[in-house]
Amino acid sequence: MYPTYEEYLQMPKSLPFNEMQELHAQILSGIGTDTEAKELYEELIGASITYASIRAQWLTLNREEKASTDSRRSSAHDSVITHINVLARYLNMQGKETAWRDALGDEKEDPNYRKRIGDFGCYLAFVNALAAR
């Protein structure tokens, strides 16, 4: 049971890597030099790192460990969604393009969009980790 990227792409509402890159570029373009937007983005990165850390371990946990971690994982996931929504609302109020938020989907419309947003949070943590070398 060692998952591959190709298997991930077969899952409902998966986000191909190139789409994640494009969404990320759109976010960064919207942020520009806006100090408040930069702060909101940094908070999103923090939430994404927390969530990605828990999620990265998920497949290695046994049933009891998953049960004891599940509420923390859900809370971290909720935090990523909240931070994405706050950043999108702020940028929208500033007249910036927020089509990237629409592309991530509405988690209330389809639970697979919740997973998609979590995937994107993991991507943000991944990029942040690579840039820290």
mmCIF file of N, CA and C in Angstrom:
data_model
loop_
_atom_site.group_PDB
_atom_site.id
_atom_site.type_symbol
_atom_site.label_atom_id
_atom_site.label_comp_id
_atom_site.label_asym_id
_atom_site.label_seq_id
_atom_site.Cartn_x
_atom_site.Cartn_y
_atom_site.Cartn_z
ATOM 1 N N MET A 1 0.831 -1.186 0.000
ATOM 2 C CA MET A 1 0.000 0.000 0.000
ATOM 3 C C MET A 1 0.877 1.252 0.000
ATOM 4 N N TYR A 2 1.556 1.474 -1.071
ATOM 5 C CA TYR A 2 2.351 2.684 -1.223
ATOM 6 C C TYR A 2 1.739 3.483 -2.369
ATOM 7 N N PRO A 3 1.004 4.512 -2.027
ATOM 8 C CA PRO A 3 0.278 5.264 -3.054
ATOM 9 C C PRO A 3 1.217 6.010 -3.994
ATOM 10 N N THR A 4 0.714 6.243 -5.195
ATOM 11 C CA THR A 4 1.479 6.993 -6.194
ATOM 12 C C THR A 4 0.693 8.243 -6.591
ATOM 13 N N TYR A 5 1.390 9.155 -7.194
ATOM 14 C CA TYR A 5 0.756 10.373 -7.704
ATOM 15 C C TYR A 5 -0.306 10.010 -8.742
ATOM 16 N N GLU A 6 -0.030 9.037 -9.582
ATOM 17 C CA GLU A 6 -0.976 8.610 -10.609
ATOM 18 C C GLU A 6 -2.267 8.088 -9.978
ATOM 19 N N GLU A 7 -2.147 7.374 -8.863
ATOM 20 C CA GLU A 7 -3.339 6.908 -8.156
ATOM 21 C C GLU A 7 -4.119 8.089 -7.577
ATOM 22 N N TYR A 8 -3.396 9.046 -7.051
ATOM 23 C CA TYR A 8 -4.043 10.251 -6.531
ATOM 24 C C TYR A 8 -4.863 10.935 -7.622
ATOM 25 N N LEU A 9 -4.315 11.027 -8.817
ATOM 26 C CA LEU A 9 -5.010 11.720 -9.913
ATOM 27 C C LEU A 9 -6.318 11.041 -10.300
ATOM 28 N N GLN A 10 -6.489 9.769 -9.961
ATOM 29 C CA GLN A 10 -7.728 9.053 -10.262
ATOM 30 C C GLN A 10 -8.823 9.312 -9.231
ATOM 31 N N MET A 11 -8.471 9.963 -8.135
ATOM 32 C CA MET A 11 -9.448 10.218 -7.071
ATOM 33 C C MET A 11 -10.355 11.390 -7.450
ATOM 34 N N PRO A 12 -11.603 11.369 -6.961
ATOM 35 C CA PRO A 12 -12.532 12.460 -7.279
ATOM 36 C C PRO A 12 -11.985 13.832 -6.846
ATOM 37 N N LYS A 13 -12.123 14.796 -7.733
ATOM 38 C CA LYS A 13 -11.739 16.196 -7.500
ATOM 39 C C LYS A 13 -10.251 16.378 -7.189
ATOM 40 N N SER A 14 -9.408 15.447 -7.637
ATOM 41 C CA SER A 14 -7.966 15.620 -7.430
ATOM 42 C C SER A 14 -7.486 16.840 -8.211
ATOM 43 N N LEU A 15 -6.367 17.365 -7.787
ATOM 44 C CA LEU A 15 -5.779 18.550 -8.417
ATOM 45 C C LEU A 15 -4.429 18.173 -9.010
ATOM 46 N N PRO A 16 -4.307 18.157 -10.322
ATOM 47 C CA PRO A 16 -2.993 17.905 -10.903
ATOM 48 C C PRO A 16 -1.981 18.972 -10.462
ATOM 49 N N PHE A 17 -0.755 18.564 -10.392
ATOM 50 C CA PHE A 17 0.314 19.439 -9.905
ATOM 51 C C PHE A 17 0.347 20.763 -10.666
ATOM 52 N N ASN A 18 0.215 20.719 -11.992
ATOM 53 C CA ASN A 18 0.283 21.959 -12.770
ATOM 54 C C ASN A 18 -0.877 22.903 -12.438
ATOM 55 N N GLU A 19 -2.044 22.356 -12.089
ATOM 56 C CA GLU A 19 -3.167 23.208 -11.679
ATOM 57 C C GLU A 19 -2.890 23.842 -10.324
ATOM 58 N N MET A 20 -2.277 23.084 -9.416
ATOM 59 C CA MET A 20 -1.919 23.658 -8.123
ATOM 60 C C MET A 20 -0.923 24.797 -8.302
ATOM 61 N N GLN A 21 0.040 24.597 -9.199
ATOM 62 C CA GLN A 21 1.014 25.658 -9.479
ATOM 63 C C GLN A 21 0.319 26.908 -9.996
ATOM 64 N N GLU A 22 -0.634 26.736 -10.893
ATOM 65 C CA GLU A 22 -1.345 27.875 -11.470
ATOM 66 C C GLU A 22 -2.189 28.593 -10.409
ATOM 67 N N LEU A 23 -2.899 27.853 -9.589
ATOM 68 C CA LEU A 23 -3.690 28.461 -8.523
ATOM 69 C C LEU A 23 -2.796 29.232 -7.560
ATOM 70 N N HIS A 24 -1.662 28.644 -7.228
ATOM 71 C CA HIS A 24 -0.705 29.304 -6.335
ATOM 72 C C HIS A 24 -0.194 30.597 -6.955
ATOM 73 N N ALA A 25 0.130 30.556 -8.246
ATOM 74 C CA ALA A 25 0.606 31.756 -8.946
ATOM 75 C C ALA A 25 -0.466 32.840 -8.939
ATOM 76 N N GLN A 26 -1.721 32.445 -9.106
ATOM 77 C CA GLN A 26 -2.806 33.422 -9.069
ATOM 78 C C GLN A 26 -2.920 34.074 -7.699
ATOM 79 N N ILE A 27 -2.786 33.273 -6.652
ATOM 80 C CA ILE A 27 -2.841 33.816 -5.285
ATOM 81 C C ILE A 27 -1.715 34.816 -5.076
ATOM 82 N N LEU A 28 -0.492 34.414 -5.421
ATOM 83 C CA LEU A 28 0.659 35.289 -5.212
ATOM 84 C C LEU A 28 0.542 36.574 -6.021
ATOM 85 N N SER A 29 -0.009 36.479 -7.221
ATOM 86 C CA SER A 29 -0.216 37.661 -8.048
ATOM 87 C C SER A 29 -1.207 38.608 -7.375
ATOM 88 N N GLY A 30 -2.258 38.058 -6.818
ATOM 89 C CA GLY A 30 -3.250 38.878 -6.130
ATOM 90 C C GLY A 30 -2.702 39.532 -4.879
ATOM 91 N N ILE A 31 -1.825 38.839 -4.189
ATOM 92 C CA ILE A 31 -1.236 39.386 -2.959
ATOM 93 C C ILE A 31 -0.315 40.557 -3.280
ATOM 94 N N GLY A 32 0.510 40.382 -4.287
ATOM 95 C CA GLY A 32 1.426 41.452 -4.674
ATOM 96 C C GLY A 32 2.212 41.980 -3.493
ATOM 97 N N THR A 33 2.128 43.282 -3.264
ATOM 98 C CA THR A 33 2.866 43.922 -2.170
ATOM 99 C C THR A 33 1.959 44.291 -0.999
ATOM 100 N N ASP A 34 0.718 43.822 -1.026
ATOM 101 C CA ASP A 34 -0.262 44.140 0.019
ATOM 102 C C ASP A 34 0.164 43.493 1.338
ATOM 103 N N THR A 35 0.492 44.309 2.313
ATOM 104 C CA THR A 35 0.991 43.825 3.606
ATOM 105 C C THR A 35 -0.032 42.959 4.332
ATOM 106 N N GLU A 36 -1.283 43.381 4.333
ATOM 107 C CA GLU A 36 -2.336 42.607 4.995
ATOM 108 C C GLU A 36 -2.518 41.254 4.311
ATOM 109 N N ALA A 37 -2.516 41.244 2.994
ATOM 110 C CA ALA A 37 -2.659 39.986 2.248
ATOM 111 C C ALA A 37 -1.478 39.067 2.532
ATOM 112 N N LYS A 38 -0.287 39.632 2.648
ATOM 113 C CA LYS A 38 0.887 38.814 2.966
ATOM 114 C C LYS A 38 0.726 38.154 4.324
ATOM 115 N N GLU A 39 0.207 38.889 5.303
ATOM 116 C CA GLU A 39 -0.023 38.322 6.637
ATOM 117 C C GLU A 39 -1.036 37.183 6.575
ATOM 118 N N LEU A 40 -2.118 37.401 5.828
ATOM 119 C CA LEU A 40 -3.135 36.362 5.691
ATOM 120 C C LEU A 40 -2.565 35.130 5.001
ATOM 121 N N TYR A 41 -1.715 35.342 4.013
ATOM 122 C CA TYR A 41 -1.080 34.226 3.307
ATOM 123 C C TYR A 41 -0.153 33.460 4.255
ATOM 124 N N GLU A 42 0.613 34.162 5.053
ATOM 125 C CA GLU A 42 1.512 33.497 6.005
ATOM 126 C C GLU A 42 0.727 32.677 7.025
ATOM 127 N N GLU A 43 -0.434 33.182 7.432
ATOM 128 C CA GLU A 43 -1.284 32.409 8.338
ATOM 129 C C GLU A 43 -1.803 31.148 7.636
ATOM 130 N N LEU A 44 -2.147 31.282 6.353
ATOM 131 C CA LEU A 44 -2.569 30.126 5.567
ATOM 132 C C LEU A 44 -1.441 29.103 5.472
ATOM 133 N N ILE A 45 -0.236 29.566 5.260
ATOM 134 C CA ILE A 45 0.906 28.653 5.189
ATOM 135 C C ILE A 45 1.066 27.911 6.518
ATOM 136 N N GLY A 46 0.970 28.617 7.625
ATOM 137 C CA GLY A 46 1.080 27.978 8.937
ATOM 138 C C GLY A 46 0.026 26.902 9.140
ATOM 139 N N ALA A 47 -1.219 27.215 8.770
ATOM 140 C CA ALA A 47 -2.299 26.240 8.892
ATOM 141 C C ALA A 47 -2.061 25.051 7.965
ATOM 142 N N SER A 48 -1.550 25.324 6.780
ATOM 143 C CA SER A 48 -1.283 24.260 5.811
ATOM 144 C C SER A 48 -0.183 23.327 6.288
ATOM 145 N N ILE A 49 0.845 23.886 6.895
ATOM 146 C CA ILE A 49 1.945 23.070 7.415
ATOM 147 C C ILE A 49 1.446 22.160 8.536
ATOM 148 N N THR A 50 0.647 22.714 9.418
ATOM 149 C CA THR A 50 0.090 21.910 10.508
ATOM 150 C C THR A 50 -0.742 20.758 9.954
ATOM 151 N N TYR A 51 -1.618 21.071 9.013
ATOM 152 C CA TYR A 51 -2.483 20.051 8.426
ATOM 153 C C TYR A 51 -1.668 19.009 7.659
ATOM 154 N N ALA A 52 -0.742 19.464 6.838
ATOM 155 C CA ALA A 52 0.054 18.540 6.025
ATOM 156 C C ALA A 52 0.864 17.589 6.897
ATOM 157 N N SER A 53 1.341 18.078 8.011
ATOM 158 C CA SER A 53 2.118 17.234 8.921
ATOM 159 C C SER A 53 1.269 16.083 9.449
ATOM 160 N N ILE A 54 0.044 16.384 9.823
ATOM 161 C CA ILE A 54 -0.850 15.337 10.333
ATOM 162 C C ILE A 54 -1.240 14.397 9.201
ATOM 163 N N ARG A 55 -1.604 14.971 8.068
ATOM 164 C CA ARG A 55 -2.083 14.159 6.952
ATOM 165 C C ARG A 55 -0.982 13.263 6.381
ATOM 166 N N ALA A 56 0.245 13.746 6.366
ATOM 167 C CA ALA A 56 1.350 12.955 5.821
ATOM 168 C C ALA A 56 1.580 11.669 6.617
ATOM 169 N N GLN A 57 1.226 11.697 7.872
ATOM 170 C CA GLN A 57 1.407 10.516 8.721
ATOM 171 C C GLN A 57 0.233 9.551 8.657
ATOM 172 N N TRP A 58 -0.889 9.994 8.111
ATOM 173 C CA TRP A 58 -2.155 9.268 8.230
ATOM 174 C C TRP A 58 -2.064 7.797 7.814
ATOM 175 N N LEU A 59 -1.461 7.510 6.676
ATOM 176 C CA LEU A 59 -1.417 6.127 6.185
ATOM 177 C C LEU A 59 -0.488 5.234 6.997
ATOM 178 N N THR A 60 0.329 5.817 7.848
ATOM 179 C CA THR A 60 1.236 5.023 8.677
ATOM 180 C C THR A 60 0.655 4.737 10.064
ATOM 181 N N LEU A 61 -0.488 5.338 10.370
ATOM 182 C CA LEU A 61 -1.088 5.171 11.694
ATOM 183 C C LEU A 61 -1.960 3.925 11.749
ATOM 184 N N ASN A 62 -1.965 3.299 12.915
ATOM 185 C CA ASN A 62 -2.877 2.171 13.104
ATOM 186 C C ASN A 62 -4.264 2.719 13.474
ATOM 187 N N ARG A 63 -5.238 1.850 13.605
ATOM 188 C CA ARG A 63 -6.624 2.253 13.850
ATOM 189 C C ARG A 63 -6.763 3.120 15.105
ATOM 190 N N GLU A 64 -6.104 2.725 16.199
ATOM 191 C CA GLU A 64 -6.207 3.476 17.453
ATOM 192 C C GLU A 64 -5.576 4.862 17.314
ATOM 193 N N GLU A 65 -4.435 4.914 16.636
ATOM 194 C CA GLU A 65 -3.766 6.203 16.438
ATOM 195 C C GLU A 65 -4.611 7.125 15.560
ATOM 196 N N LYS A 66 -5.241 6.556 14.549
ATOM 197 C CA LYS A 66 -6.131 7.368 13.699
ATOM 198 C C LYS A 66 -7.298 7.907 14.512
ATOM 199 N N ALA A 67 -7.872 7.060 15.351
ATOM 200 C CA ALA A 67 -9.007 7.488 16.173
ATOM 201 C C ALA A 67 -8.621 8.628 17.112
ATOM 202 N N SER A 68 -7.430 8.552 17.681
ATOM 203 C CA SER A 68 -7.014 9.597 18.614
ATOM 204 C C SER A 68 -6.542 10.871 17.906
ATOM 205 N N THR A 69 -6.242 10.783 16.627
ATOM 206 C CA THR A 69 -5.733 11.922 15.862
ATOM 207 C C THR A 69 -6.812 12.572 14.998
ATOM 208 N N ASP A 70 -7.896 11.861 14.760
ATOM 209 C CA ASP A 70 -8.881 12.302 13.773
ATOM 210 C C ASP A 70 -9.463 13.687 14.048
ATOM 211 N N SER A 71 -9.809 13.983 15.278
ATOM 212 C CA SER A 71 -10.408 15.302 15.552
ATOM 213 C C SER A 71 -9.388 16.417 15.347
ATOM 214 N N ARG A 72 -8.134 16.162 15.670
ATOM 215 C CA ARG A 72 -7.084 17.159 15.442
ATOM 216 C C ARG A 72 -6.851 17.372 13.951
ATOM 217 N N ARG A 73 -6.901 16.282 13.192
ATOM 218 C CA ARG A 73 -6.747 16.376 11.734
ATOM 219 C C ARG A 73 -7.905 17.169 11.128
ATOM 220 N N SER A 74 -9.131 16.876 11.556
ATOM 221 C CA SER A 74 -10.298 17.605 11.045
ATOM 222 C C SER A 74 -10.238 19.080 11.394
ATOM 223 N N SER A 75 -9.808 19.372 12.596
ATOM 224 C CA SER A 75 -9.680 20.770 13.027
ATOM 225 C C SER A 75 -8.623 21.505 12.204
ATOM 226 N N ALA A 76 -7.506 20.838 11.944
ATOM 227 C CA ALA A 76 -6.445 21.444 11.128
ATOM 228 C C ALA A 76 -6.934 21.659 9.700
ATOM 229 N N HIS A 77 -7.712 20.718 9.193
ATOM 230 C CA HIS A 77 -8.282 20.827 7.844
ATOM 231 C C HIS A 77 -9.245 22.017 7.797
ATOM 232 N N ASP A 78 -10.110 22.132 8.807
ATOM 233 C CA ASP A 78 -11.028 23.268 8.897
ATOM 234 C C ASP A 78 -10.271 24.585 8.903
ATOM 235 N N SER A 79 -9.151 24.614 9.585
ATOM 236 C CA SER A 79 -8.342 25.827 9.661
ATOM 237 C C SER A 79 -7.796 26.217 8.287
ATOM 238 N N VAL A 80 -7.347 25.245 7.506
ATOM 239 C CA VAL A 80 -6.869 25.535 6.151
ATOM 240 C C VAL A 80 -8.004 26.138 5.328
ATOM 241 N N ILE A 81 -9.177 25.533 5.391
ATOM 242 C CA ILE A 81 -10.325 26.036 4.629
ATOM 243 C C ILE A 81 -10.670 27.460 5.063
ATOM 244 N N THR A 82 -10.695 27.686 6.358
ATOM 245 C CA THR A 82 -11.005 29.022 6.873
ATOM 246 C C THR A 82 -9.993 30.044 6.385
ATOM 247 N N HIS A 83 -8.714 29.714 6.453
ATOM 248 C CA HIS A 83 -7.672 30.655 6.021
ATOM 249 C C HIS A 83 -7.737 30.927 4.518
ATOM 250 N N ILE A 84 -8.062 29.906 3.734
ATOM 251 C CA ILE A 84 -8.237 30.115 2.291
ATOM 252 C C ILE A 84 -9.412 31.049 2.040
ATOM 253 N N ASN A 85 -10.511 30.821 2.752
ATOM 254 C CA ASN A 85 -11.689 31.659 2.578
ATOM 255 C C ASN A 85 -11.432 33.108 2.997
ATOM 256 N N VAL A 86 -10.742 33.296 4.096
ATOM 257 C CA VAL A 86 -10.432 34.646 4.572
ATOM 258 C C VAL A 86 -9.547 35.378 3.569
ATOM 259 N N LEU A 87 -8.525 34.708 3.067
ATOM 260 C CA LEU A 87 -7.636 35.332 2.081
ATOM 261 C C LEU A 87 -8.412 35.692 0.819
ATOM 262 N N ALA A 88 -9.255 34.785 0.350
ATOM 263 C CA ALA A 88 -10.043 35.053 -0.858
ATOM 264 C C ALA A 88 -10.988 36.230 -0.644
ATOM 265 N N ARG A 89 -11.667 36.271 0.494
ATOM 266 C CA ARG A 89 -12.575 37.396 0.781
ATOM 267 C C ARG A 89 -11.814 38.713 0.820
ATOM 268 N N TYR A 90 -10.666 38.701 1.487
ATOM 269 C CA TYR A 90 -9.874 39.928 1.583
ATOM 270 C C TYR A 90 -9.441 40.403 0.191
ATOM 271 N N LEU A 91 -8.886 39.489 -0.601
ATOM 272 C CA LEU A 91 -8.425 39.878 -1.939
ATOM 273 C C LEU A 91 -9.589 40.353 -2.810
ATOM 274 N N ASN A 92 -10.734 39.708 -2.673
ATOM 275 C CA ASN A 92 -11.916 40.118 -3.420
ATOM 276 C C ASN A 92 -12.326 41.543 -3.027
ATOM 277 N N MET A 93 -12.284 41.853 -1.725
ATOM 278 C CA MET A 93 -12.620 43.204 -1.254
ATOM 279 C C MET A 93 -11.638 44.242 -1.778
ATOM 280 N N GLN A 94 -10.416 43.802 -2.077
ATOM 281 C CA GLN A 94 -9.404 44.715 -2.613
ATOM 282 C C GLN A 94 -9.499 44.823 -4.133
ATOM 283 N N GLY A 95 -10.477 44.151 -4.713
ATOM 284 C CA GLY A 95 -10.655 44.191 -6.162
ATOM 285 C C GLY A 95 -9.735 43.257 -6.925
ATOM 286 N N LYS A 96 -9.145 42.310 -6.232
ATOM 287 C CA LYS A 96 -8.231 41.351 -6.861
ATOM 288 C C LYS A 96 -9.009 40.145 -7.363
ATOM 289 N N GLU A 97 -8.465 39.486 -8.347
ATOM 290 C CA GLU A 97 -9.074 38.298 -8.936
ATOM 291 C C GLU A 97 -9.005 37.127 -7.949
ATOM 292 N N THR A 98 -10.121 36.451 -7.765
ATOM 293 C CA THR A 98 -10.150 35.305 -6.848
ATOM 294 C C THR A 98 -10.761 34.067 -7.506
ATOM 295 N N ALA A 99 -10.582 33.943 -8.808
ATOM 296 C CA ALA A 99 -11.076 32.754 -9.510
ATOM 297 C C ALA A 99 -10.426 31.490 -8.953
ATOM 298 N N TRP A 100 -9.240 31.619 -8.385
ATOM 299 C CA TRP A 100 -8.553 30.475 -7.794
ATOM 300 C C TRP A 100 -9.401 29.841 -6.693
ATOM 301 N N ARG A 101 -10.134 30.678 -5.946
ATOM 302 C CA ARG A 101 -10.971 30.132 -4.868
ATOM 303 C C ARG A 101 -12.120 29.320 -5.447
ATOM 304 N N ASP A 102 -12.725 29.833 -6.513
ATOM 305 C CA ASP A 102 -13.795 29.096 -7.179
ATOM 306 C C ASP A 102 -13.283 27.765 -7.729
ATOM 307 N N ALA A 103 -12.065 27.768 -8.248
ATOM 308 C CA ALA A 103 -11.483 26.547 -8.819
ATOM 309 C C ALA A 103 -11.272 25.468 -7.753
ATOM 310 N N LEU A 104 -11.064 25.880 -6.516
ATOM 311 C CA LEU A 104 -10.898 24.899 -5.439
ATOM 312 C C LEU A 104 -12.225 24.243 -5.074
ATOM 313 N N GLY A 105 -13.334 24.910 -5.331
ATOM 314 C CA GLY A 105 -14.651 24.335 -5.101
ATOM 315 C C GLY A 105 -15.233 24.652 -3.740
ATOM 316 N N ASP A 106 -16.509 24.363 -3.632
ATOM 317 C CA ASP A 106 -17.263 24.619 -2.404
ATOM 318 C C ASP A 106 -17.443 23.314 -1.650
ATOM 319 N N GLU A 107 -16.839 23.242 -0.489
ATOM 320 C CA GLU A 107 -16.879 22.020 0.309
ATOM 321 C C GLU A 107 -18.292 21.683 0.778
ATOM 322 N N LYS A 108 -19.197 22.678 0.791
ATOM 323 C CA LYS A 108 -20.584 22.405 1.179
ATOM 324 C C LYS A 108 -21.348 21.754 0.026
ATOM 325 N N GLU A 109 -20.910 22.011 -1.181
ATOM 326 C CA GLU A 109 -21.548 21.457 -2.383
ATOM 327 C C GLU A 109 -21.209 19.979 -2.577
ATOM 328 N N ASP A 110 -19.969 19.631 -2.288
ATOM 329 C CA ASP A 110 -19.487 18.260 -2.510
ATOM 330 C C ASP A 110 -18.330 18.016 -1.546
ATOM 331 N N PRO A 111 -18.423 16.981 -0.708
ATOM 332 C CA PRO A 111 -17.352 16.696 0.257
ATOM 333 C C PRO A 111 -15.983 16.483 -0.396
ATOM 334 N N ASN A 112 -15.979 16.090 -1.665
ATOM 335 C CA ASN A 112 -14.691 15.906 -2.333
ATOM 336 C C ASN A 112 -13.973 17.233 -2.549
ATOM 337 N N TYR A 113 -14.705 18.337 -2.564
ATOM 338 C CA TYR A 113 -14.050 19.641 -2.642
ATOM 339 C C TYR A 113 -13.306 19.937 -1.342
ATOM 340 N N ARG A 114 -13.827 19.453 -0.231
ATOM 341 C CA ARG A 114 -13.117 19.605 1.043
ATOM 342 C C ARG A 114 -11.746 18.937 0.939
ATOM 343 N N LYS A 115 -11.743 17.734 0.372
ATOM 344 C CA LYS A 115 -10.486 17.017 0.189
ATOM 345 C C LYS A 115 -9.566 17.778 -0.756
ATOM 346 N N ARG A 116 -10.135 18.343 -1.816
ATOM 347 C CA ARG A 116 -9.372 19.105 -2.809
ATOM 348 C C ARG A 116 -8.688 20.309 -2.154
ATOM 349 N N ILE A 117 -9.422 21.000 -1.283
ATOM 350 C CA ILE A 117 -8.841 22.144 -0.585
ATOM 351 C C ILE A 117 -7.716 21.677 0.332
ATOM 352 N N GLY A 118 -7.921 20.548 1.001
ATOM 353 C CA GLY A 118 -6.856 19.980 1.827
ATOM 354 C C GLY A 118 -5.639 19.607 1.000
ATOM 355 N N ASP A 119 -5.868 19.065 -0.198
ATOM 356 C CA ASP A 119 -4.761 18.743 -1.105
ATOM 357 C C ASP A 119 -3.960 19.999 -1.419
ATOM 358 N N PHE A 120 -4.678 21.079 -1.688
ATOM 359 C CA PHE A 120 -4.000 22.328 -2.022
ATOM 360 C C PHE A 120 -3.211 22.851 -0.817
ATOM 361 N N GLY A 121 -3.762 22.698 0.374
ATOM 362 C CA GLY A 121 -3.015 23.074 1.583
ATOM 363 C C GLY A 121 -1.718 22.276 1.690
ATOM 364 N N CYS A 122 -1.782 20.988 1.357
ATOM 365 C CA CYS A 122 -0.569 20.158 1.381
ATOM 366 C C CYS A 122 0.429 20.647 0.333
ATOM 367 N N TYR A 123 -0.069 21.057 -0.824
ATOM 368 C CA TYR A 123 0.805 21.616 -1.860
ATOM 369 C C TYR A 123 1.519 22.868 -1.338
ATOM 370 N N LEU A 124 0.768 23.746 -0.667
ATOM 371 C CA LEU A 124 1.384 24.969 -0.139
ATOM 372 C C LEU A 124 2.474 24.634 0.883
ATOM 373 N N ALA A 125 2.216 23.641 1.729
ATOM 374 C CA ALA A 125 3.233 23.225 2.699
ATOM 375 C C ALA A 125 4.448 22.640 1.988
ATOM 376 N N PHE A 126 4.196 21.857 0.949
ATOM 377 C CA PHE A 126 5.267 21.252 0.139
ATOM 378 C C PHE A 126 6.152 22.327 -0.476
ATOM 379 N N VAL A 127 5.557 23.311 -1.131
ATOM 380 C CA VAL A 127 6.329 24.378 -1.766
ATOM 381 C C VAL A 127 7.119 25.164 -0.736
ATOM 382 N N ASN A 128 6.493 25.436 0.388
ATOM 383 C CA ASN A 128 7.159 26.168 1.459
ATOM 384 C C ASN A 128 8.381 25.377 1.968
ATOM 385 N N ALA A 129 8.215 24.063 2.104
ATOM 386 C CA ALA A 129 9.307 23.218 2.582
ATOM 387 C C ALA A 129 10.461 23.198 1.574
ATOM 388 N N LEU A 130 10.136 23.112 0.298
ATOM 389 C CA LEU A 130 11.192 23.110 -0.727
ATOM 390 C C LEU A 130 11.956 24.436 -0.746
ATOM 391 N N ALA A 131 11.230 25.524 -0.584
ATOM 392 C CA ALA A 131 11.857 26.840 -0.645
ATOM 393 C C ALA A 131 12.749 27.117 0.566
ATOM 394 N N ALA A 132 12.603 26.321 1.603
ATOM 395 C CA ALA A 132 13.365 26.557 2.843
ATOM 396 C C ALA A 132 14.742 25.894 2.849
ATOM 397 N N ARG A 133 15.168 25.340 1.751
ATOM 398 C CA ARG A 133 16.436 24.609 1.740
ATOM 399 C C ARG A 133 17.636 25.499 1.900
#
